[in-house]
PDB file of C-alpha atoms and ligand atoms in Angstrom:
ATOM      1  CA  MET A   1     113.719 106.351  86.344  1.00 96.00           C
ATOM      2  CA  VAL A   2     113.303 109.888  85.369  1.00 98.00           C
ATOM      3  CA  GLY A   3     110.416 111.641  83.662  1.00 98.00           C
ATOM      4  CA  PHE A   4     110.049 114.997  82.102  1.00 98.00           C
ATOM      5  CA  GLY A   5     106.850 117.157  81.645  1.00 98.00           C
ATOM      6  CA  TYR A   6     105.902 120.339  79.854  1.00 98.00           C
ATOM      7  CA  ASP A   7     102.730 122.180  79.363  1.00 97.00           C
ATOM      8  CA  ILE A   8     101.559 125.616  78.064  1.00 96.00           C
ATOM      9  CA  HIS A   9      98.382 127.656  78.615  1.00 95.00           C
ATOM     10  CA  ARG A  10      97.006 130.667  76.900  1.00 95.00           C
ATOM     11  CA  LEU A  11      96.261 133.771  79.357  1.00 95.00           C
ATOM     12  CA  ALA A  12      93.220 135.675  79.175  1.00 94.00           C
ATOM     13  CA  GLU A  13      91.572 138.422  81.303  1.00 93.00           C
ATOM     14  CA  GLY A  14      88.766 137.385  83.496  1.00 91.00           C
ATOM     15  CA  GLU A  15      89.901 133.537  83.808  1.00 91.00           C
ATOM     16  CA  SER A  16      90.984 132.202  87.064  1.00 93.00           C
ATOM     17  CA  LEU A  17      94.743 131.597  87.696  1.00 95.00           C
ATOM     18  CA  ILE A  18      95.390 128.178  89.752  1.00 96.00           C
ATOM     19  CA  LEU A  19      98.982 127.189  89.893  1.00 97.00           C
ATOM     20  CA  GLY A  20     100.135 124.276  91.905  1.00 97.00           C
ATOM     21  CA  GLY A  21      96.583 123.885  93.369  1.00 96.00           C
ATOM     22  CA  VAL A  22      96.596 127.467  94.695  1.00 97.00           C
ATOM     23  CA  GLU A  23      94.238 130.158  93.401  1.00 96.00           C
ATOM     24  CA  ILE A  24      96.621 133.219  92.484  1.00 95.00           C
ATOM     25  CA  VAL A  25      94.972 136.728  92.779  1.00 93.00           C
ATOM     26  CA  SER A  26      95.124 138.014  89.151  1.00 92.00           C
ATOM     27  CA  SER A  27      92.921 139.903  86.732  1.00 91.00           C
ATOM     28  CA  PHE A  28      93.952 137.221  84.100  1.00 91.00           C
ATOM     29  CA  GLY A  29      94.221 133.585  84.215  1.00 93.00           C
ATOM     30  CA  THR A  30      94.445 130.382  82.118  1.00 92.00           C
ATOM     31  CA  VAL A  31      92.149 129.328  79.323  1.00 90.00           C
ATOM     32  CA  ALA A  32      91.504 125.465  79.547  1.00 85.00           C
ATOM     33  CA  HIS A  33      89.056 122.820  79.686  1.00 81.00           C
ATOM     34  CA  SER A  34      90.219 121.759  83.219  1.00 83.00           C
ATOM     35  CA  ASP A  35      91.308 124.231  85.785  1.00 89.00           C
ATOM     36  CA  GLY A  36      94.197 125.173  83.749  1.00 92.00           C
ATOM     37  CA  ASP A  37      96.734 124.290  86.346  1.00 96.00           C
ATOM     38  CA  VAL A  38      99.890 124.447  83.895  1.00 97.00           C
ATOM     39  CA  LEU A  39     102.338 123.523  86.787  1.00 98.00           C
ATOM     40  CA  LEU A  40     100.404 120.403  87.768  1.00 98.00           C
ATOM     41  CA  HIS A  41      99.830 119.329  84.223  1.00 97.00           C
ATOM     42  CA  ALA A  42     103.602 119.361  83.492  1.00 98.00           C
ATOM     43  CA  LEU A  43     104.036 117.385  86.826  1.00 98.00           C
ATOM     44  CA  CYS A  44     101.599 114.866  85.857  1.00 98.00           C
ATOM     45  CA  ASP A  45     103.278 114.323  82.389  1.00 98.00           C
ATOM     46  CA  ALA A  46     106.631 113.947  84.190  1.00 98.00           C
ATOM     47  CA  LEU A  47     105.116 111.431  86.556  1.00 98.00           C
ATOM     48  CA  LEU A  48     103.392 109.419  83.647  1.00 98.00           C
ATOM     49  CA  GLY A  49     106.573 109.694  81.488  1.00 98.00           C
ATOM     50  CA  ALA A  50     108.959 108.195  84.262  1.00 98.00           C
ATOM     51  CA  ALA A  51     106.444 105.238  84.661  1.00 98.00           C
ATOM     52  CA  GLY A  52     106.123 104.823  80.707  1.00 98.00           C
ATOM     53  CA  LEU A  53     102.245 105.466  81.081  1.00 98.00           C
ATOM     54  CA  GLY A  54     101.755 108.011  78.151  1.00 97.00           C
ATOM     55  CA  ASP A  55     100.593 111.551  78.716  1.00 97.00           C
ATOM     56  CA  ILE A  56      97.922 113.297  80.637  1.00 95.00           C
ATOM     57  CA  GLY A  57      95.781 113.824  77.464  1.00 92.00           C
ATOM     58  CA  GLU A  58      95.549 109.983  77.080  1.00 94.00           C
ATOM     59  CA  HIS A  59      94.440 109.538  80.669  1.00 94.00           C
ATOM     60  CA  PHE A  60      92.069 112.513  81.054  1.00 91.00           C
ATOM     61  CA  PRO A  61      91.012 113.707  77.539  1.00 86.00           C
ATOM     62  CA  ASP A  62      89.854 117.352  77.369  1.00 81.00           C
ATOM     63  CA  THR A  63      87.085 116.138  74.956  1.00 84.00           C
ATOM     64  CA  ASP A  64      85.591 114.172  77.918  1.00 83.00           C
ATOM     65  CA  ALA A  65      83.006 116.241  79.990  1.00 84.00           C
ATOM     66  CA  ALA A  66      83.941 114.116  83.059  1.00 83.00           C
ATOM     67  CA  TYR A  67      87.000 116.320  83.141  1.00 80.00           C
ATOM     68  CA  LYS A  68      85.488 119.819  82.414  1.00 80.00           C
ATOM     69  CA  GLY A  69      86.626 122.062  85.335  1.00 76.00           C
ATOM     70  CA  ILE A  70      88.384 119.275  87.224  1.00 83.00           C
ATOM     71  CA  SER A  71      90.713 120.182  89.910  1.00 92.00           C
ATOM     72  CA  SER A  72      94.211 119.280  88.875  1.00 94.00           C
ATOM     73  CA  ILE A  73      95.134 118.264  92.286  1.00 96.00           C
ATOM     74  CA  GLU A  74      92.589 115.599  91.741  1.00 95.00           C
ATOM     75  CA  LEU A  75      94.340 114.725  88.384  1.00 95.00           C
ATOM     76  CA  LEU A  76      97.665 114.675  90.100  1.00 97.00           C
ATOM     77  CA  ARG A  77      96.307 112.279  92.901  1.00 97.00           C
ATOM     78  CA  ARG A  78      95.042 109.814  90.162  1.00 96.00           C
ATOM     79  CA  VAL A  79      98.325 109.918  88.294  1.00 97.00           C
ATOM     80  CA  ILE A  80     100.183 109.136  91.540  1.00 98.00           C
ATOM     81  CA  ALA A  81      97.921 106.200  92.079  1.00 97.00           C
ATOM     82  CA  LEU A  82      98.454 104.948  88.485  1.00 97.00           C
ATOM     83  CA  VAL A  83     102.305 105.266  89.107  1.00 97.00           C
ATOM     84  CA  LYS A  84     102.076 103.342  92.257  1.00 97.00           C
ATOM     85  CA  LYS A  85      99.821 100.709  90.726  1.00 97.00           C
ATOM     86  CA  GLU A  86     102.659 100.411  88.107  1.00 96.00           C
ATOM     87  CA  GLY A  87     104.887  99.387  91.058  1.00 97.00           C
ATOM     88  CA  TYR A  88     106.861 102.738  91.664  1.00 97.00           C
ATOM     89  CA  GLN A  89     107.270 105.097  94.399  1.00 96.00           C
ATOM     90  CA  LEU A  90     108.011 108.837  93.730  1.00 98.00           C
ATOM     91  CA  ILE A  91     111.578 110.044  95.008  1.00 98.00           C
ATOM     92  CA  ASN A  92     111.562 113.806  94.221  1.00 98.00           C
ATOM     93  CA  ILE A  93     110.195 116.564  91.965  1.00 98.00           C
ATOM     94  CA  ASP A  94     111.764 119.626  90.483  1.00 98.00           C
ATOM     95  CA  CYS A  95     109.424 122.043  88.597  1.00 98.00           C
ATOM     96  CA  THR A  96     109.892 125.482  86.791  1.00 98.00           C
ATOM     97  CA  LEU A  97     107.198 127.946  86.062  1.00 97.00           C
ATOM     98  CA  VAL A  98     107.839 130.604  83.312  1.00 97.00           C
ATOM     99  CA  LEU A  99     105.447 133.615  83.589  1.00 96.00           C
ATOM    100  CA  GLU A 100     105.989 137.366  83.418  1.00 94.00           C
ATOM    101  CA  LYS A 101     103.381 138.113  86.214  1.00 89.00           C
ATOM    102  CA  PRO A 102     101.932 138.124  88.773  1.00 91.00           C
ATOM    103  CA  LYS A 103     104.899 137.474  91.227  1.00 91.00           C
ATOM    104  CA  ILE A 104     104.696 133.780  92.496  1.00 93.00           C
ATOM    105  CA  LEU A 105     107.112 134.143  95.476  1.00 94.00           C
ATOM    106  CA  PRO A 106     104.434 134.707  98.060  1.00 95.00           C
ATOM    107  CA  TYR A 107     102.480 131.639  96.874  1.00 97.00           C
ATOM    108  CA  LYS A 108     105.360 129.207  96.469  1.00 96.00           C
ATOM    109  CA  PRO A 109     105.225 127.868 100.160  1.00 97.00           C
ATOM    110  CA  GLN A 110     101.528 126.948  99.691  1.00 97.00           C
ATOM    111  CA  MET A 111     101.942 125.424  96.270  1.00 98.00           C
ATOM    112  CA  ARG A 112     104.914 123.216  97.590  1.00 97.00           C
ATOM    113  CA  GLU A 113     102.608 122.163 100.441  1.00 98.00           C
ATOM    114  CA  ARG A 114      99.921 121.301  98.184  1.00 98.00           C
ATOM    115  CA  ILE A 115     102.104 119.375  95.889  1.00 98.00           C
ATOM    116  CA  ALA A 116     103.767 117.587  98.709  1.00 98.00           C
ATOM    117  CA  GLU A 117     100.610 116.501 100.302  1.00 97.00           C
ATOM    118  CA  ALA A 118      98.987 115.297  97.061  1.00 97.00           C
ATOM    119  CA  CYS A 119     102.262 113.298  96.318  1.00 97.00           C
ATOM    120  CA  SER A 120     102.840 112.110  99.837  1.00 96.00           C
ATOM    121  CA  LEU A 121     106.178 113.539  99.702  1.00 97.00           C
ATOM    122  CA  PRO A 122     108.331 115.575 102.222  1.00 98.00           C
ATOM    123  CA  LEU A 123     108.397 119.115 101.583  1.00 97.00           C
ATOM    124  CA  GLN A 124     112.220 118.842 100.986  1.00 97.00           C
ATOM    125  CA  ARG A 125     111.596 116.559  98.006  1.00 98.00           C
ATOM    126  CA  VAL A 126     109.220 119.015  96.181  1.00 98.00           C
ATOM    127  CA  SER A 127     111.368 121.886  94.411  1.00 98.00           C
ATOM    128  CA  LEU A 128     109.611 124.715  92.748  1.00 98.00           C
ATOM    129  CA  LYS A 129     111.125 127.436  90.952  1.00 97.00           C
ATOM    130  CA  ALA A 130     109.796 130.539  88.894  1.00 96.00           C
ATOM    131  CA  THR A 131     111.176 132.751  86.426  1.00 96.00           C
ATOM    132  CA  THR A 132     110.201 135.528  83.847  1.00 94.00           C
ATOM    133  CA  SER A 133     111.163 135.183  80.338  1.00 91.00           C
ATOM    134  CA  GLU A 134     112.627 138.688  80.530  1.00 92.00           C
ATOM    135  CA  LYS A 135     109.770 140.122  78.443  1.00 93.00           C
ATOM    136  CA  LEU A 136     110.756 138.081  75.380  1.00 93.00           C
ATOM    137  CA  GLY A 137     108.276 135.974  73.343  1.00 93.00           C
ATOM    138  CA  PHE A 138     104.827 135.225  73.994  1.00 92.00           C
ATOM    139  CA  VAL A 139     105.386 134.324  77.643  1.00 93.00           C
ATOM    140  CA  GLY A 140     107.152 137.653  78.062  1.00 93.00           C
ATOM    141  CA  GLN A 141     104.140 139.495  76.459  1.00 93.00           C
ATOM    142  CA  GLY A 142     102.010 137.991  78.966  1.00 91.00           C
ATOM    143  CA  GLU A 143     100.060 135.817  76.408  1.00 94.00           C
ATOM    144  CA  GLY A 144     100.815 132.416  78.011  1.00 95.00           C
ATOM    145  CA  ILE A 145     102.391 130.522  80.817  1.00 97.00           C
ATOM    146  CA  GLU A 146     104.797 127.685  80.616  1.00 97.00           C
ATOM    147  CA  ALA A 147     105.894 124.836  83.064  1.00 98.00           C
ATOM    148  CA  TYR A 148     108.425 122.324  83.128  1.00 98.00           C
ATOM    149  CA  ALA A 149     108.854 119.353  85.516  1.00 98.00           C
ATOM    150  CA  VAL A 150     111.107 116.407  86.077  1.00 98.00           C
ATOM    151  CA  CYS A 151     110.625 113.752  88.765  1.00 98.00           C
ATOM    152  CA  GLN A 152     112.438 110.600  89.758  1.00 98.00           C
ATOM    153  CA  ILE A 153     110.598 107.190  90.622  1.00 98.00           C
ATOM    154  CA  GLU A 154     112.007 103.988  91.536  1.00 97.00           C
ATOM    155  CA  PRO A 155     110.494 100.348  91.925  1.00 96.00           C
ATOM    156  CA  ILE A 156     108.773  99.546  95.003  1.00 93.00           C
ATOM    157  CA  LEU A 157     110.742  96.433  96.250  1.00 83.00           C
ATOM    158  CA  SER A 158     108.421  93.764  97.464  1.00 71.00           C
ATOM    159  CA  GLN A 159     108.867  92.546 100.993  1.00 55.00           C
TER     160      GLN A 159
HETATM  161 MG1   MG B 201      97.307 121.709  80.459  1.00 85.19          MG
END
């Protein structure tokens, strides 16, 4: 089975920018109820989607004070547990971040490692790509950041 996820967050000066569980040095960041990790939110939705388990908002509503400022790595761990409980194992992940700045390249290895660790996957099965939107639209103007993710899961075969 495959799953697809998408997320978007608004950017503002003075907010923190956490992507793939890694804090990025930046004067601006995502406006959010949680830590605003747009990449991990897209990934959580891809995982939930593959297992037919709805979306991240249903499981962790942003109206619930329990999730205020929660680490998205923790959300990802919980989603992985839900997918596993449903009888699936994760095969691979492929994600794309779309943002104008800052440059993500220096952070990519650490982001991949954090995701791989949270998902109990070898590094080669966690793909992370980043692109700008060529200064076009709201992402290009630096008003927001988007992420797309796909994943593959398969049923865990009982012994
Ligand atoms: Mg989000």
